[in-house]
Short mmCIF file of C-alpha atoms and ligand atoms in Angstrom, two decimals:
data_model
loop_
_atom_site.label_atom_id
_atom_site.label_comp_id
_atom_site.label_asym_id
_atom_site.label_seq_id
_atom_site.Cartn_x
_atom_site.Cartn_y
_atom_site.Cartn_z
CA UNK A 7 0.00 0.00 0.00
CA UNK A 8 1.15 3.54 -0.66
CA UNK A 9 -0.10 6.18 1.73
CA UNK A 10 -2.01 9.29 0.70
CA UNK A 11 0.23 12.33 0.90
CA UNK A 12 -0.98 14.99 3.34
CA UNK A 13 -0.05 18.19 1.54
CA UNK A 14 0.71 20.70 4.29
CA UNK A 15 1.67 23.40 1.82
CA UNK A 16 -1.73 23.27 0.10
CA UNK A 17 -3.69 23.03 3.35
CA UNK A 18 -1.69 25.91 4.85
CA UNK A 19 -2.41 27.99 1.72
CA UNK A 20 -6.13 27.38 2.28
CA UNK A 21 -5.92 28.49 5.92
CA UNK A 22 -3.89 31.56 4.92
CA UNK A 23 -6.42 32.52 2.25
CA UNK A 24 -9.17 32.44 4.90
CA UNK A 25 -7.01 34.58 7.19
CA UNK A 26 -6.35 37.10 4.39
CA UNK A 27 -10.10 37.35 3.79
CA UNK A 28 -10.72 37.83 7.52
CA UNK A 29 -8.02 40.51 7.74
CA UNK A 30 -9.56 42.34 4.80
CA UNK A 31 -13.04 42.20 6.34
CA UNK A 32 -11.65 43.46 9.65
CA UNK A 33 -9.97 46.38 7.91
CA UNK A 34 -13.18 47.26 6.08
CA UNK A 35 -15.12 47.26 9.37
CA UNK A 36 -12.63 48.95 11.67
CA UNK A 37 -9.91 50.58 9.55
CA UNK A 38 -7.39 48.47 11.52
CA UNK A 39 -5.18 45.62 10.45
CA UNK A 40 -4.23 42.70 12.69
CA UNK A 41 -0.79 43.39 14.14
CA UNK A 42 1.83 40.86 15.23
CA UNK A 43 4.85 41.96 17.26
CA UNK A 44 7.90 39.73 17.11
CA UNK A 45 10.54 39.71 19.83
CA UNK A 46 13.95 38.41 18.85
CA UNK A 47 16.77 38.35 21.37
CA UNK A 48 20.27 37.71 20.05
CA UNK A 49 21.48 36.63 16.63
CA UNK A 50 20.58 32.97 16.29
CA UNK A 51 20.39 32.52 12.51
CA UNK A 52 17.58 29.97 12.59
CA UNK A 53 15.53 32.27 14.84
CA UNK A 54 16.21 35.22 12.54
CA UNK A 55 14.97 33.16 9.58
CA UNK A 56 11.82 32.07 11.46
CA UNK A 57 10.99 35.65 12.43
CA UNK A 58 11.58 36.82 8.88
CA UNK A 59 9.20 34.22 7.47
CA UNK A 60 6.53 35.09 10.05
CA UNK A 61 6.79 38.79 9.19
CA UNK A 62 6.64 37.99 5.48
CA UNK A 63 3.48 35.93 6.06
CA UNK A 64 1.92 38.96 7.81
CA UNK A 65 2.75 41.18 4.83
CA UNK A 66 1.38 38.60 2.36
CA UNK A 67 -1.94 38.36 4.24
CA UNK A 68 -2.55 42.09 4.71
CA UNK A 69 -1.47 42.13 8.34
CA UNK A 70 0.98 44.40 10.16
CA UNK A 71 4.12 43.16 11.83
CA UNK A 72 6.35 44.98 14.25
CA UNK A 73 9.88 43.64 14.57
CA UNK A 74 11.60 44.09 17.93
CA UNK A 75 15.22 43.06 18.29
CA UNK A 76 17.30 43.06 21.43
CA UNK A 77 20.99 42.21 21.71
CA UNK A 78 21.99 38.84 23.14
CA UNK A 79 23.20 40.67 26.26
CA UNK A 80 19.69 42.00 27.01
CA UNK A 81 18.69 41.63 30.66
CA UNK A 82 15.59 39.87 31.98
CA UNK A 83 14.16 43.27 32.91
CA UNK A 84 14.75 44.65 29.41
CA UNK A 85 13.02 41.71 27.72
CA UNK A 86 10.09 41.75 30.14
CA UNK A 87 9.92 45.56 29.81
CA UNK A 88 9.61 45.24 26.04
CA UNK A 89 6.85 42.63 26.41
CA UNK A 90 4.98 44.92 28.82
CA UNK A 91 5.26 47.79 26.33
CA UNK A 92 3.82 45.58 23.58
CA UNK A 93 1.03 44.43 25.93
CA UNK A 94 0.00 48.07 26.26
CA UNK A 95 0.22 48.90 22.53
CA UNK A 96 -3.28 48.87 20.96
CA UNK A 97 -1.85 48.29 17.47
CA UNK A 98 -0.26 45.03 18.64
CA UNK A 99 -2.79 42.20 18.81
CA UNK A 100 -0.38 39.29 19.08
CA UNK A 101 3.08 38.95 20.64
CA UNK A 102 5.51 36.31 19.52
CA UNK A 103 8.64 35.78 21.59
CA UNK A 104 10.97 33.77 19.37
CA UNK A 105 12.42 30.80 21.26
CA UNK A 106 14.94 29.73 22.34
CA UNK A 107 16.00 32.74 24.37
CA UNK A 108 19.68 33.12 25.33
CA UNK A 109 20.57 30.89 28.31
CA UNK A 110 20.84 33.70 30.88
CA UNK A 111 17.18 34.63 30.42
CA UNK A 112 14.32 32.98 32.28
CA UNK A 113 12.01 31.81 29.49
CA UNK A 114 9.14 31.00 31.84
CA UNK A 115 9.07 34.53 33.26
CA UNK A 116 9.18 36.09 29.80
CA UNK A 117 6.31 33.91 28.52
CA UNK A 118 4.32 34.66 31.69
CA UNK A 119 4.66 38.37 30.93
CA UNK A 120 2.79 38.08 27.61
CA UNK A 121 -0.84 39.16 28.10
CA UNK A 122 -3.07 36.09 27.63
CA UNK A 123 -5.21 37.99 25.11
CA UNK A 124 -2.08 38.56 22.96
CA UNK A 125 -0.59 35.09 23.53
CA UNK A 126 -0.86 33.99 19.88
CA UNK A 127 1.78 31.29 20.42
CA UNK A 128 -0.46 29.76 23.09
CA UNK A 129 2.46 29.24 25.49
CA UNK A 130 1.17 31.25 28.46
CA UNK A 131 0.61 28.94 31.44
CA UNK A 132 -3.03 30.05 31.71
CA UNK A 133 -3.69 29.06 28.09
CA UNK A 134 -1.78 25.76 28.47
CA UNK A 135 -3.58 25.16 31.78
CA UNK A 136 -6.99 25.66 30.19
CA UNK A 137 -5.98 23.40 27.32
CA UNK A 138 -5.12 20.69 29.84
CA UNK A 139 -8.40 20.88 31.75
CA UNK A 140 -11.71 19.37 30.87
CA UNK A 141 -14.41 21.86 29.91
CA UNK A 142 -12.07 24.87 29.79
CA UNK A 143 -11.21 26.78 26.66
CA UNK A 144 -7.80 28.34 26.05
CA UNK A 145 -7.85 31.68 24.21
CA UNK A 146 -5.09 30.34 21.94
CA UNK A 147 -3.70 26.92 21.16
CA UNK A 148 0.00 26.41 20.29
CA UNK A 149 0.43 26.68 16.53
CA UNK A 150 2.31 23.49 15.59
CA UNK A 151 -0.02 21.06 17.41
CA UNK A 152 -3.07 23.01 16.20
CA UNK A 153 -1.71 22.62 12.67
CA UNK A 154 -1.34 18.86 13.15
CA UNK A 155 -5.04 18.64 14.06
CA UNK A 156 -6.08 20.66 11.00
CA UNK A 157 -4.05 18.32 8.77
CA UNK A 158 -5.78 15.30 10.30
CA UNK A 159 -9.20 16.92 9.92
CA UNK A 160 -8.51 17.81 6.30
CA UNK A 161 -7.72 14.21 5.39
CA UNK A 162 -10.78 12.89 7.20
CA UNK A 163 -9.19 11.19 10.21
CA UNK A 164 -11.66 9.85 12.76
CA UNK A 165 -10.77 11.05 16.25
CA UNK A 166 -13.53 9.65 18.47
CA UNK A 167 -12.27 6.47 20.11
CA UNK A 168 -9.14 6.32 17.96
CA UNK A 169 -5.87 5.23 19.55
CA UNK A 170 -3.53 8.19 19.24
CA UNK A 171 0.15 8.00 20.10
CA UNK A 172 2.25 11.15 20.49
CA UNK A 173 6.00 10.68 20.40
CA UNK A 174 7.47 13.51 22.49
CA UNK A 175 6.23 15.46 25.51
CA UNK A 176 7.64 18.95 24.97
CA UNK A 177 5.70 22.01 26.11
CA UNK A 178 5.48 23.35 22.58
CA UNK A 179 4.52 20.26 20.59
CA UNK A 180 4.08 16.86 22.27
CA UNK A 181 2.09 17.82 25.34
CA UNK A 182 -0.36 20.24 23.68
CA UNK A 183 -0.80 17.84 20.73
CA UNK A 184 -1.78 15.11 23.18
CA UNK A 185 -4.27 17.43 24.90
CA UNK A 186 -5.87 18.39 21.59
CA UNK A 187 -6.31 14.73 20.68
CA UNK A 188 -7.78 14.01 24.11
CA UNK A 189 -10.33 16.82 23.65
CA UNK A 190 -11.33 15.10 20.41
CA UNK A 191 -12.04 11.87 22.31
CA UNK A 192 -8.97 9.94 21.23
CA UNK A 193 -7.42 7.47 23.64
CA UNK A 194 -4.01 9.05 23.97
CA UNK A 195 -0.60 7.60 24.82
CA UNK A 196 2.31 10.01 25.27
CA UNK A 197 5.79 8.56 24.68
CA UNK A 198 9.19 9.97 25.62
CA UNK A 199 12.80 8.96 26.00
CA UNK A 200 12.01 6.56 28.87
CA UNK A 201 9.15 4.74 27.16
CA UNK A 202 9.70 0.99 26.89
CA UNK A 203 9.31 -0.75 23.55
CA UNK A 204 8.37 2.28 21.46
CA UNK A 205 7.71 0.26 18.27
CA UNK A 206 5.08 -1.85 20.05
CA UNK A 207 3.36 1.23 21.52
CA UNK A 208 3.38 3.02 18.15
CA UNK A 209 1.96 -0.02 16.35
CA UNK A 210 -1.28 0.44 18.34
CA UNK A 211 -1.77 3.94 16.91
CA UNK A 212 -4.55 4.84 14.50
CA UNK A 213 -3.06 8.36 14.67
CA UNK A 214 0.67 8.76 15.22
CA UNK A 215 2.25 12.18 15.79
CA UNK A 216 6.05 12.14 15.90
CA UNK A 217 7.80 15.10 17.58
CA UNK A 218 11.11 13.84 18.94
CA UNK A 219 13.83 15.46 16.83
CA UNK A 220 15.47 12.13 15.82
CA UNK A 221 16.06 11.73 12.10
CA UNK A 222 13.91 9.00 10.51
CA UNK A 223 13.45 7.13 13.78
CA UNK A 224 9.97 5.78 13.02
CA UNK A 225 10.16 2.78 10.70
CA UNK A 226 7.58 0.80 8.76
CA UNK A 227 7.25 -1.91 11.42
CA UNK A 228 6.32 0.76 14.01
CA UNK A 229 3.20 1.71 12.08
CA UNK A 230 -0.21 0.08 11.98
CA UNK A 231 -1.42 -0.46 8.41
CA UNK A 232 -3.68 2.42 7.42
CA UNK A 233 -2.60 4.73 10.26
CA UNK A 234 -2.49 8.53 9.93
CA UNK A 235 1.11 9.61 10.44
CA UNK A 236 1.99 13.25 11.20
CA UNK A 237 5.70 14.01 11.21
CA UNK A 238 6.62 17.17 13.13
CA UNK A 239 10.37 16.55 13.19
CA UNK A 240 12.82 18.77 11.32
CA UNK A 241 16.30 17.25 11.27
CA UNK A 242 19.36 18.03 9.20
CA UNK A 243 21.23 15.07 7.74
CA UNK A 244 24.46 15.33 5.75
CA UNK A 245 23.95 15.22 2.00
CA UNK A 246 26.90 15.93 -0.25
CA UNK A 247 24.62 16.15 -3.31
CA UNK A 248 23.11 19.37 -1.91
CA UNK A 249 24.75 22.75 -2.22
CA UNK A 250 24.12 23.36 1.46
CA UNK A 251 25.73 19.99 2.35
CA UNK A 252 22.58 18.80 4.14
CA UNK A 253 18.93 17.97 3.61
CA UNK A 254 15.96 18.09 5.94
CA UNK A 255 14.21 14.92 7.07
CA UNK A 256 11.52 14.23 9.63
CA UNK A 257 11.32 11.88 12.60
CA UNK A 258 9.62 9.35 10.34
CA UNK A 259 11.41 7.33 7.66
CA UNK A 260 9.07 8.62 4.96
CA UNK A 261 9.96 6.22 2.12
CA UNK A 262 9.68 3.20 4.39
CA UNK A 263 6.54 4.23 6.29
CA UNK A 264 4.56 5.44 3.26
CA UNK A 265 4.31 1.81 2.21
CA UNK A 266 2.17 0.96 5.22
CA UNK A 267 0.53 4.18 6.51
CA UNK A 268 -2.89 5.29 5.30
CA UNK A 269 -1.83 8.93 5.06
CA UNK A 270 1.43 10.68 5.87
CA UNK A 271 2.96 14.18 5.93
CA UNK A 272 6.22 14.83 4.08
CA UNK A 273 9.16 16.82 5.46
CA UNK A 274 9.46 19.51 4.28
CA UNK A 275 5.96 20.46 3.14
CA UNK A 276 3.91 18.87 5.92
CA UNK A 277 3.58 20.34 9.40
CA UNK A 278 6.08 23.19 8.85
CA UNK A 279 3.87 25.42 6.66
CA UNK A 280 0.93 24.84 9.02
CA UNK A 281 2.74 26.37 11.99
CA UNK A 282 2.93 29.81 10.38
CA UNK A 283 -0.60 29.55 8.99
CA UNK A 284 -1.97 28.82 12.48
CA UNK A 285 0.03 31.73 13.93
CA UNK A 286 -1.59 34.03 11.38
CA UNK A 287 -5.00 32.61 12.26
CA UNK A 288 -4.40 33.18 15.99
CA UNK A 289 -3.27 36.76 15.30
CA UNK A 290 -6.38 37.50 13.28
CA UNK A 291 -8.55 36.12 16.09
CA UNK A 292 -6.69 38.19 18.68
CA UNK A 293 -7.31 41.30 16.58
CA UNK A 294 -10.99 40.47 16.07
CA UNK A 295 -11.41 39.99 19.83
CA UNK A 296 -9.53 43.19 20.67
CA UNK A 297 -11.55 45.20 18.14
CA UNK A 298 -14.83 43.69 19.27
CA UNK A 299 -15.86 42.02 16.03
CA UNK A 300 -15.81 38.39 17.18
P1 NDP B 408 12.16 18.62 22.35
O1 NDP B 408 13.60 18.27 22.22
O2 NDP B 408 11.74 19.72 23.24
O3 NDP B 408 11.37 17.31 22.80
C1 NDP B 408 11.64 16.07 22.25
C2 NDP B 408 10.79 15.02 22.90
O4 NDP B 408 11.12 13.78 22.29
C3 NDP B 408 11.05 14.85 24.41
O5 NDP B 408 9.84 14.65 25.06
C4 NDP B 408 11.95 13.62 24.48
O6 NDP B 408 11.76 12.84 25.63
C5 NDP B 408 11.49 12.83 23.28
N1 NDP B 408 12.55 11.98 22.75
C6 NDP B 408 13.79 12.35 22.38
N2 NDP B 408 14.47 11.27 21.94
C7 NDP B 408 13.66 10.22 22.05
C8 NDP B 408 13.80 8.83 21.77
N3 NDP B 408 14.94 8.32 21.27
N4 NDP B 408 12.75 8.04 22.00
C9 NDP B 408 11.60 8.54 22.50
N5 NDP B 408 11.40 9.83 22.79
C10 NDP B 408 12.43 10.67 22.56
O7 NDP B 408 11.67 18.86 20.86
P2 NDP B 408 10.40 19.67 20.28
O8 NDP B 408 9.16 19.08 20.79
O9 NDP B 408 10.63 21.12 20.44
O10 NDP B 408 10.58 19.36 18.73
C11 NDP B 408 10.50 18.04 18.24
C12 NDP B 408 10.84 18.06 16.75
O11 NDP B 408 9.87 18.85 16.07
C13 NDP B 408 12.19 18.69 16.42
O12 NDP B 408 12.74 18.02 15.29
C14 NDP B 408 11.83 20.12 16.03
O13 NDP B 408 12.76 20.69 15.14
C15 NDP B 408 10.51 19.89 15.35
N6 NDP B 408 9.61 21.06 15.37
C16 NDP B 408 8.98 21.37 14.22
C17 NDP B 408 8.11 22.42 14.17
C18 NDP B 408 7.40 22.68 12.89
O14 NDP B 408 6.87 23.76 12.70
N7 NDP B 408 7.33 21.73 11.97
C19 NDP B 408 7.85 23.28 15.32
C20 NDP B 408 8.50 22.81 16.52
C21 NDP B 408 9.36 21.74 16.53
P3 NDP B 408 12.10 13.37 27.12
O15 NDP B 408 11.00 14.32 27.48
O16 NDP B 408 12.09 12.12 27.94
O17 NDP B 408 13.44 14.02 27.02
#
């Protein structure tokens, strides 16, 4: 069997088109555009590239973005002071603090400082707490896991009663992905580096989300025939045929697993494009709420 390809680029384009329409309607009603403030501390090249692509997405969709850069020597007080200033700025509807922060900064305190109504990354403990509780609604859900759910919905996955396995328990992907699946009535297993016999646990999955950061770890014999496989991983492997000297692969051995899965995301072109699309969607919603048109 060859799995159906879950085209994250196409699905993200659909989400972005809806956001662009929403931003246009908001502007027509209020004369205001949704505004995303980015906070970048230091000169990490990957972080700079991520921020650039998020700001470009804003421009493409008719949204404002406000870049804020601090040197890598910035103090905790300076970073929190900047966040407070953005909290008070009515033109800023969403605040994105690009992670990771330099080691001397306390990430938890910085994320706590973001107002929950501008927490478009969904990382504030109140939003994560609500996501983790039954019957509570977070204002925002973290973008990568939310994107995984949209991909599954778009390809017609059944959630109710499905066995879902999430590989990874990070605050930004694994844990919130598991919570989202639980809210959709999946029976959820969360795996991590201490889990025994990972292949056997994964083989039970009707839905498998891999977010471990280990190149091509998930093999064909880990996957139940017909399962939906979402690969969050982004890993560089050496490739002398590429100008850059490397290529990107996921946590799933795509060529091997596509022979048994029912549907699978590629890397690149799967979850990656969804993350930015969901950030844009969260920013639009933050603006709609702030401007009273929700
Ligand atoms: P983290 O390093 O924060 O978490 C990795 C998780 O995987 C941990 O829970 C860890 O377990 C677990 N793990 C690591 N090795 C193993 C192993 N051998 N067996 C079982 N579990 C293991 O990573 P992130 O969650 O931040 O990211 C995961 C991947 O997703 C990365 O490749 C990252 O680049 C990618 N990513 C992609 C995004 C996108 O937009 N597509 C966005 C964010 C991340 P333990 O807790 O026990 O240490």
